[in-house]
Amino acid sequence: MFPLPQMECREPAACLSSASTPAVGPGFRDDVEGECSRRAAAQRPELCGVGDPVAMFSSDSSCLSSRGRVIKWFWDLAEEGYRTYHMDAYDEDKNPSGIINLGTSENKLCFDLLSRRLTQSDMLWVEPSLLQYPDWRGHLFLREEVAKFLSFYCKSPAPLKPENVVVLNGCASAFSTLATVLCEVGEAFLIPTPYYGAITQHVYLYGNVRLAYVYLDSEVTGLDTRPFQLTVAKLEKALQGANSEGVKVKGLILINPQNPLGDIYSPGELQEFLGFAKRHKLHVIVDEVYMLSVFEASHGYRSVLSLDRLPDPQRTHVLWATSKDFGMSGLRFGTLYTENQEVATAVASLCRYHGLSGLVQYQMAQLLRDRDWIDQVYLLENHARLKAAHAYVSAELRALGIPFLSRGAGFFIWLDLRKYLSEDTFEEEMHLWRRFLDNKVLLSFGKAFECKEPGWFRLVFSDEPHRLRLGMQRVRQVLEGKSQLAEEGPPCQAQRT
Amino acid sequence: MFPLPQMECREPAACLSSASTPAVGPGFRDDVEGECSRRAAAQRPELCGVGDPVAMFSSDSSCLSSRGRVIKWFWDLAEEGYRTYHMDAYDEDKNPSGIINLGTSENKLCFDLLSRRLTQSDMLWVEPSLLQYPDWRGHLFLREEVAKFLSFYCKSPAPLKPENVVVLNGCASAFSTLATVLCEVGEAFLIPTPYYGAITQHVYLYGNVRLAYVYLDSEVTGLDTRPFQLTVAKLEKALQGANSEGVKVKGLILINPQNPLGDIYSPGELQEFLGFAKRHKLHVIVDEVYMLSVFEASHGYRSVLSLDRLPDPQRTHVLWATSKDFGMSGLRFGTLYTENQEVATAVASLCRYHGLSGLVQYQMAQLLRDRDWIDQVYLLENHARLKAAHAYVSAELRALGIPFLSRGAGFFIWLDLRKYLSEDTFEEEMHLWRRFLDNKVLLSFGKAFECKEPGWFRLVFSDEPHRLRLGMQRVRQVLEGKSQLAEEGPPCQAQRT
């Protein structure tokens, strides 16, 4: 349950559970999510459970502190996969036999639209105040635009307020600050798995905060249920489990739309989860970084900020960024919305380490206020392209007889490849993943998301048609070869969409 | 010696010394440095020495963790001064009787040059790779430019290497990362005082690292000595003092050119300090953020990177940024240069929380490679303007009979106003500072830099002539009124320049 080095943990009991579930490093480089753990099993020291895990990182020859060595260990692990990919990245002209990246959750479909908008003359504006020390919460003009933007697109019942907005250089930083100001060292957030694995590092590297997993599975237990469905009963059970191990849980992290499931919580579900949190005085961090990447409107996505009444507004903190919804993960623009002024202020106090350029703040304000472009150009086209790419991949998968989950949100499809594993183990999952990579297509394996069932993979479809076609061709080659060997795999319970 | 809340300190002995020297909050908002501590004495809880300081921040009604409350406390303290200034900031047209800011160390003399350069068409460039997840060390094209830039302006004996460069969103972040990866919780860096007070927070808020002060004083002890001179003997003494209190010192922080003294270390001094560090296996962080703001070339500033041989290159880490030398503190661009790949990698691993926009990375590469503009336009004009502003303020101070220190580097003059204190206390220093503020001019008081002698102030002169004139007029008004009351003040030993 707590797979990280236990350097700062003050409750030794918190280590115990992880001894039985040693972790493969999660997908902790956004840029090569999933791939990063290529050699995880081989490199990973035993992190928890027995003895002093920090000792694993001790070395007289190192200049680093013990936590520095842990921090570097994360990088090295990622770096290996990173190098594999970047040394042989696909390029249509220069390296057509290079690796196609269907592992990183980026939207590569709209660079043309973005480039045109971001190079318009209104984007190049310099004035002295933009070059001087800012308000670390973000310039007021930007927080005003963010508040208006979120009010409109989240459909908030009342206008959202600039004073509740904090601007940071990405949601990773928002997680880092919130973990630090809400939790003591060694405390934990509940998080349903599978989940975007990088959050593990976001709350741990600076904050020394752990994740307590709410394990979901693919089994469908009734007519109204769906695979990997989160319920209050599962939340209660996970909370009790953590408590019984002496781990203090301070909050719950919800990702909606969910990554990697592409799942969407209904307003009723949201209310239930928030009610659970309120009963236990837990903070809720709602990561809505894919909120405008819902390309099937019929699924009725609702932001938590659209709810008429938040059960515990003082403990509800909402994250959004341009990384996904505007396909600009390299722009480093994220926001926190919270009515809790204590939390907003404490986060702002850390924002000098997470500040973004005044020039970019100006550009983002211009972008967010340009409702015509957003609605008539960008979202319209972006959703159409996402939909087309999704339709293409879905059809391919159906033709291959591969079950998958995808509810019309996000950039990814959650594939059930369990029947292609010769054994129901994560070693076999890794083995299959390596076969994909050897065939020059990068996917993300389920263990990187702490999925408890081996054999699930995340496939990112938000890429240009020619790359997508080639990537799917390579996926097909692996599976058609492999499927002949392992047709006796376990039956699949995943819903088809 | 260790004036911060002792939340993570594992060596209780480290608290002891600070009981006798309770700290006034240092200048921890860059944007209102010095002003931020307006109510510090009144608000400050007893942070160290007796009992459990964390208890001071405990409150059942708070949503924050104990460290979150400490982090927020820093902000609140700053915020009060911040509000005072920002609610009444001087504006030539709209608020001519507002507060003139001679407290914040920003260069406001070259916004015209910067605006012209930053709005040239080469600055607006968008390509997909800039919008995608970057290499967290910084894009290679930028690190290459940084390496060339530093090689040239630091006069390195051999070309500096891009792989030793890490790009971050400012030097504050660089301090935060280095503290975390070099030190365990509760360990310390040596730092000579007076020093740029914000470093206290940079190493503490995330890293829980303390500063062990090397107290300097204004006494001149011989022909070849100068006020506030750092010597190896003083470093040795401070190190022994920390050790005897059970505090593990991991490194030494040097600021060169120094803030707030405007002092410059000679190559011989640098070698001595680095030799001291090597003998004790200490890391040295050299903050050279004012290296191109040496407007008196005759003073012969030398970057540590210009030395023929670093005594311990694996433990020498150099910081630079555009905040000061290019007058763009709002741009958030800083760099770390270190030959130690372990350190560079560990810092890079934290850089996802300190990343800057791809678009800004491109702009900075354009700027740094434009050697003609830098040399023929910017530095030439910037130095001339700094020199003129400095000459004006120096003349004013001489006319007032105020001793001061200033060696032709940086944006500030270190004023000896001890004779204007009716008592030799920091309360009186604060009282004088308030009199300035009441007369609508903001300076920074010495305690914000942990100066051990009450009565020193930092005055920033890098402002437009009309604001500078008005500011100096207001300073003069206060001193001429006050000086009549306290002419029997202690004799001044500061060097005049």
CSV table of C-alpha atoms in Angstrom, one decimal, chain A residues 7-8 10 28-31 61-68 71-72 74-76 79 82 104-106 108 111 114-115 118-120 123-124 126 128 130-137 169 172-173 176-177 179-185 196 198 201-202 205-207 209 250 283 314-315 324 327-332 340 342-343 345-346 348-350 352-360 363, chain B residues 7-8 10 28-31 61-68 71-72 74-76 79 82 104-106 108 111 114-115 118-120 123-124 126 128 130-137 169 172-173 176-177 179-185 196 198 201-202 205-207 209 250 283 314-315 324 327-332 340 342-343 345-346 348-350 352-360 363:
chain,number,residue,atom,x,y,z
A,7,MET,CA,12.6,7.9,5.2
A,8,GLU,CA,10.4,10.3,7.1
A,10,ARG,CA,7.1,8.2,11.9
A,28,PHE,CA,6.8,9.0,-12.7
A,29,ARG,CA,8.1,10.8,-15.7
A,30,ASP,CA,5.1,12.4,-17.4
A,31,ASP,CA,7.0,12.4,-20.6
A,61,SER,CA,30.8,7.8,-1.8
A,62,SER,CA,27.7,9.8,-2.5
A,63,CYS,CA,27.5,13.6,-2.0
A,64,LEU,CA,23.8,13.4,-1.5
A,65,SER,CA,21.6,13.2,1.5
A,66,SER,CA,19.7,10.0,2.0
A,67,ARG,CA,16.5,11.7,0.7
A,68,GLY,CA,18.6,13.1,-2.2
A,71,ILE,CA,15.0,11.5,-5.2
A,72,LYS,CA,17.8,10.7,-7.6
A,74,PHE,CA,13.4,8.1,-9.1
A,75,TRP,CA,15.1,10.0,-11.8
A,76,ASP,CA,17.5,7.2,-12.7
A,79,GLU,CA,15.9,8.1,-17.2
A,82,TYR,CA,13.5,7.8,-21.2
A,104,THR,CA,2.7,9.6,-22.8
A,105,SER,CA,-0.6,11.3,-22.1
A,106,GLU,CA,-0.3,14.3,-24.3
A,108,LYS,CA,-0.6,16.0,-30.1
A,111,PHE,CA,-0.4,21.9,-32.4
A,114,LEU,CA,-2.3,26.3,-30.7
A,115,SER,CA,0.6,27.6,-32.8
A,118,LEU,CA,-0.1,31.6,-29.5
A,119,THR,CA,1.8,33.5,-32.3
A,120,GLN,CA,-0.9,36.1,-32.7
A,123,MET,CA,0.6,37.2,-27.2
A,124,LEU,CA,3.8,39.3,-27.2
A,126,VAL,CA,5.8,43.2,-22.1
A,128,PRO,CA,7.4,46.5,-16.3
A,130,LEU,CA,5.3,41.5,-15.8
A,131,LEU,CA,9.1,41.7,-15.3
A,132,GLN,CA,8.9,42.4,-11.6
A,133,TYR,CA,8.3,40.2,-8.6
A,134,PRO,CA,4.7,39.1,-8.9
A,135,ASP,CA,2.1,38.3,-6.4
A,136,TRP,CA,3.1,34.7,-5.7
A,137,ARG,CA,-0.6,33.6,-5.9
A,169,ASN,CA,3.6,26.0,-12.8
A,172,ALA,CA,2.4,18.5,-10.1
A,173,SER,CA,3.4,21.6,-8.1
A,176,SER,CA,3.4,19.0,-3.9
A,177,THR,CA,2.2,22.1,-2.1
A,179,ALA,CA,0.6,17.5,0.4
A,180,THR,CA,3.0,19.7,2.4
A,181,VAL,CA,0.5,22.1,3.9
A,182,LEU,CA,-2.3,19.6,4.6
A,183,CYS,CA,-0.3,16.6,5.9
A,184,GLU,CA,2.4,15.9,8.4
A,185,VAL,CA,5.4,13.9,7.3
A,196,TYR,CA,-2.0,8.5,-12.7
A,198,ALA,CA,3.2,10.3,-11.0
A,201,GLN,CA,6.1,11.4,-6.4
A,202,HIS,CA,4.2,14.7,-6.3
A,205,LEU,CA,9.4,13.9,-3.0
A,206,TYR,CA,9.1,17.2,-1.1
A,207,GLY,CA,6.1,16.5,1.2
A,209,VAL,CA,3.3,12.2,2.1
A,250,LYS,CA,-5.7,13.3,5.8
A,283,HIS,CA,-9.7,16.9,2.5
A,314,GLN,CA,-13.4,24.3,3.2
A,315,ARG,CA,-11.8,20.9,2.5
A,324,LYS,CA,-4.1,18.3,-21.1
A,327,GLY,CA,-2.5,20.2,-25.1
A,328,MET,CA,0.4,22.2,-23.6
A,329,SER,CA,2.1,20.2,-21.0
A,330,GLY,CA,5.3,22.2,-21.8
A,331,LEU,CA,3.7,25.5,-20.9
A,332,ARG,CA,3.6,24.7,-17.2
A,340,ASN,CA,-10.2,27.7,2.1
A,342,GLU,CA,-5.8,29.2,5.0
A,343,VAL,CA,-5.0,26.6,2.4
A,345,THR,CA,-2.4,31.2,1.6
A,346,ALA,CA,-0.2,28.4,2.8
A,348,ALA,CA,0.8,30.7,-2.0
A,349,SER,CA,3.6,30.9,0.5
A,350,LEU,CA,5.3,28.0,-1.3
A,352,ARG,CA,7.8,31.4,-5.0
A,353,TYR,CA,9.2,27.9,-5.8
A,354,HIS,CA,6.4,27.2,-8.3
A,355,GLY,CA,6.0,30.6,-10.0
A,356,LEU,CA,5.7,31.1,-13.7
A,357,SER,CA,6.9,33.9,-15.9
A,358,GLY,CA,4.9,37.2,-16.0
A,359,LEU,CA,5.0,37.0,-19.7
A,360,VAL,CA,3.3,33.5,-19.7
A,363,GLN,CA,-0.4,35.0,-22.4
B,7,MET,CA,9.6,21.1,13.4
B,8,GLU,CA,11.8,18.6,11.9
B,10,ARG,CA,16.3,15.9,15.1
B,28,PHE,CA,11.3,36.7,3.1
B,29,ARG,CA,9.2,38.3,0.4
B,30,ASP,CA,11.6,39.4,-2.4
B,31,ASP,CA,9.0,41.8,-3.5
B,61,SER,CA,-9.6,25.0,14.1
B,62,SER,CA,-7.0,24.9,11.4
B,63,CYS,CA,-7.2,22.7,8.4
B,64,LEU,CA,-3.4,22.9,8.0
B,65,SER,CA,-0.7,20.6,9.1
B,66,SER,CA,1.8,22.0,11.6
B,67,ARG,CA,4.3,22.6,8.9
B,68,GLY,CA,1.5,24.2,6.8
B,71,ILE,CA,4.6,28.0,6.0
B,72,LYS,CA,1.4,30.2,6.2
B,74,PHE,CA,5.7,33.3,6.9
B,75,TRP,CA,3.3,34.5,4.3
B,76,ASP,CA,1.1,36.3,6.8
B,79,GLU,CA,1.6,39.9,3.7
B,82,TYR,CA,3.2,43.8,1.6
B,104,THR,CA,13.1,45.7,-2.9
B,105,SER,CA,16.2,44.7,-4.8
B,106,GLU,CA,15.0,45.1,-8.4
B,108,LYS,CA,14.0,49.3,-12.6
B,111,PHE,CA,12.6,48.3,-18.7
B,114,LEU,CA,14.2,45.0,-22.1
B,115,SER,CA,10.7,45.7,-23.5
B,118,LEU,CA,11.6,41.0,-25.6
B,119,THR,CA,9.0,42.2,-28.1
B,120,GLN,CA,11.2,41.6,-31.2
B,123,MET,CA,10.7,36.2,-29.2
B,124,LEU,CA,7.4,34.8,-30.4
B,126,VAL,CA,6.0,28.2,-31.0
B,128,PRO,CA,5.3,21.4,-30.8
B,130,LEU,CA,8.0,23.6,-26.7
B,131,LEU,CA,4.5,22.7,-25.8
B,132,GLN,CA,5.3,19.1,-24.8
B,133,TYR,CA,6.8,17.7,-21.7
B,134,PRO,CA,10.4,19.0,-21.6
B,135,ASP,CA,13.6,17.5,-20.3
B,136,TRP,CA,13.1,18.6,-16.7
B,137,ARG,CA,16.8,19.7,-16.6
B,169,ASN,CA,12.2,28.9,-12.3
B,172,ALA,CA,14.9,30.4,-4.9
B,173,SER,CA,14.0,27.0,-6.4
B,176,SER,CA,15.2,24.7,-2.2
B,177,THR,CA,16.3,21.7,-4.3
B,179,ALA,CA,19.0,22.0,0.4
B,180,THR,CA,16.8,19.0,0.0
B,181,VAL,CA,19.2,16.8,-1.9
B,182,LEU,CA,22.4,17.7,0.0
B,183,CYS,CA,21.1,17.8,3.5
B,184,GLU,CA,19.1,15.6,5.9
B,185,VAL,CA,16.3,17.3,7.8
B,196,TYR,CA,19.9,38.0,1.7
B,198,ALA,CA,15.0,35.0,1.9
B,201,GLN,CA,12.9,30.2,3.7
B,202,HIS,CA,14.4,28.8,0.5
B,205,LEU,CA,10.2,25.6,3.8
B,206,TYR,CA,10.5,22.4,1.8
B,207,GLY,CA,13.9,21.2,2.8
B,209,VAL,CA,17.4,22.8,6.4
B,250,LYS,CA,26.7,20.2,5.2
B,283,HIS,CA,29.5,21.8,-0.3
B,314,GLN,CA,32.3,18.0,-7.0
B,315,ARG,CA,31.1,20.1,-4.1
B,324,LYS,CA,19.0,40.8,-11.1
B,327,GLY,CA,16.3,43.1,-14.3
B,328,MET,CA,13.6,40.5,-14.8
B,329,SER,CA,12.7,39.0,-11.4
B,330,GLY,CA,9.2,38.3,-12.8
B,331,LEU,CA,10.5,36.2,-15.6
B,332,ARG,CA,11.5,33.3,-13.3
B,340,ASN,CA,28.6,16.8,-9.9
B,342,GLU,CA,24.7,13.1,-8.9
B,343,VAL,CA,23.7,16.5,-7.6
B,345,THR,CA,20.4,14.6,-11.5
B,346,ALA,CA,18.9,14.8,-8.0
B,348,ALA,CA,16.6,17.6,-12.0
B,349,SER,CA,14.4,15.0,-10.4
B,350,LEU,CA,12.8,17.8,-8.4
B,352,ARG,CA,9.2,19.0,-12.5
B,353,TYR,CA,8.1,21.2,-9.6
B,354,HIS,CA,10.3,24.1,-10.7
B,355,GLY,CA,9.9,23.9,-14.5
B,356,LEU,CA,9.4,26.9,-16.7
B,357,SER,CA,7.4,27.3,-19.9
B,358,GLY,CA,9.0,26.0,-23.2
B,359,LEU,CA,8.1,29.3,-24.7
B,360,VAL,CA,10.1,31.2,-22.1
B,363,GLN,CA,13.0,33.3,-25.3
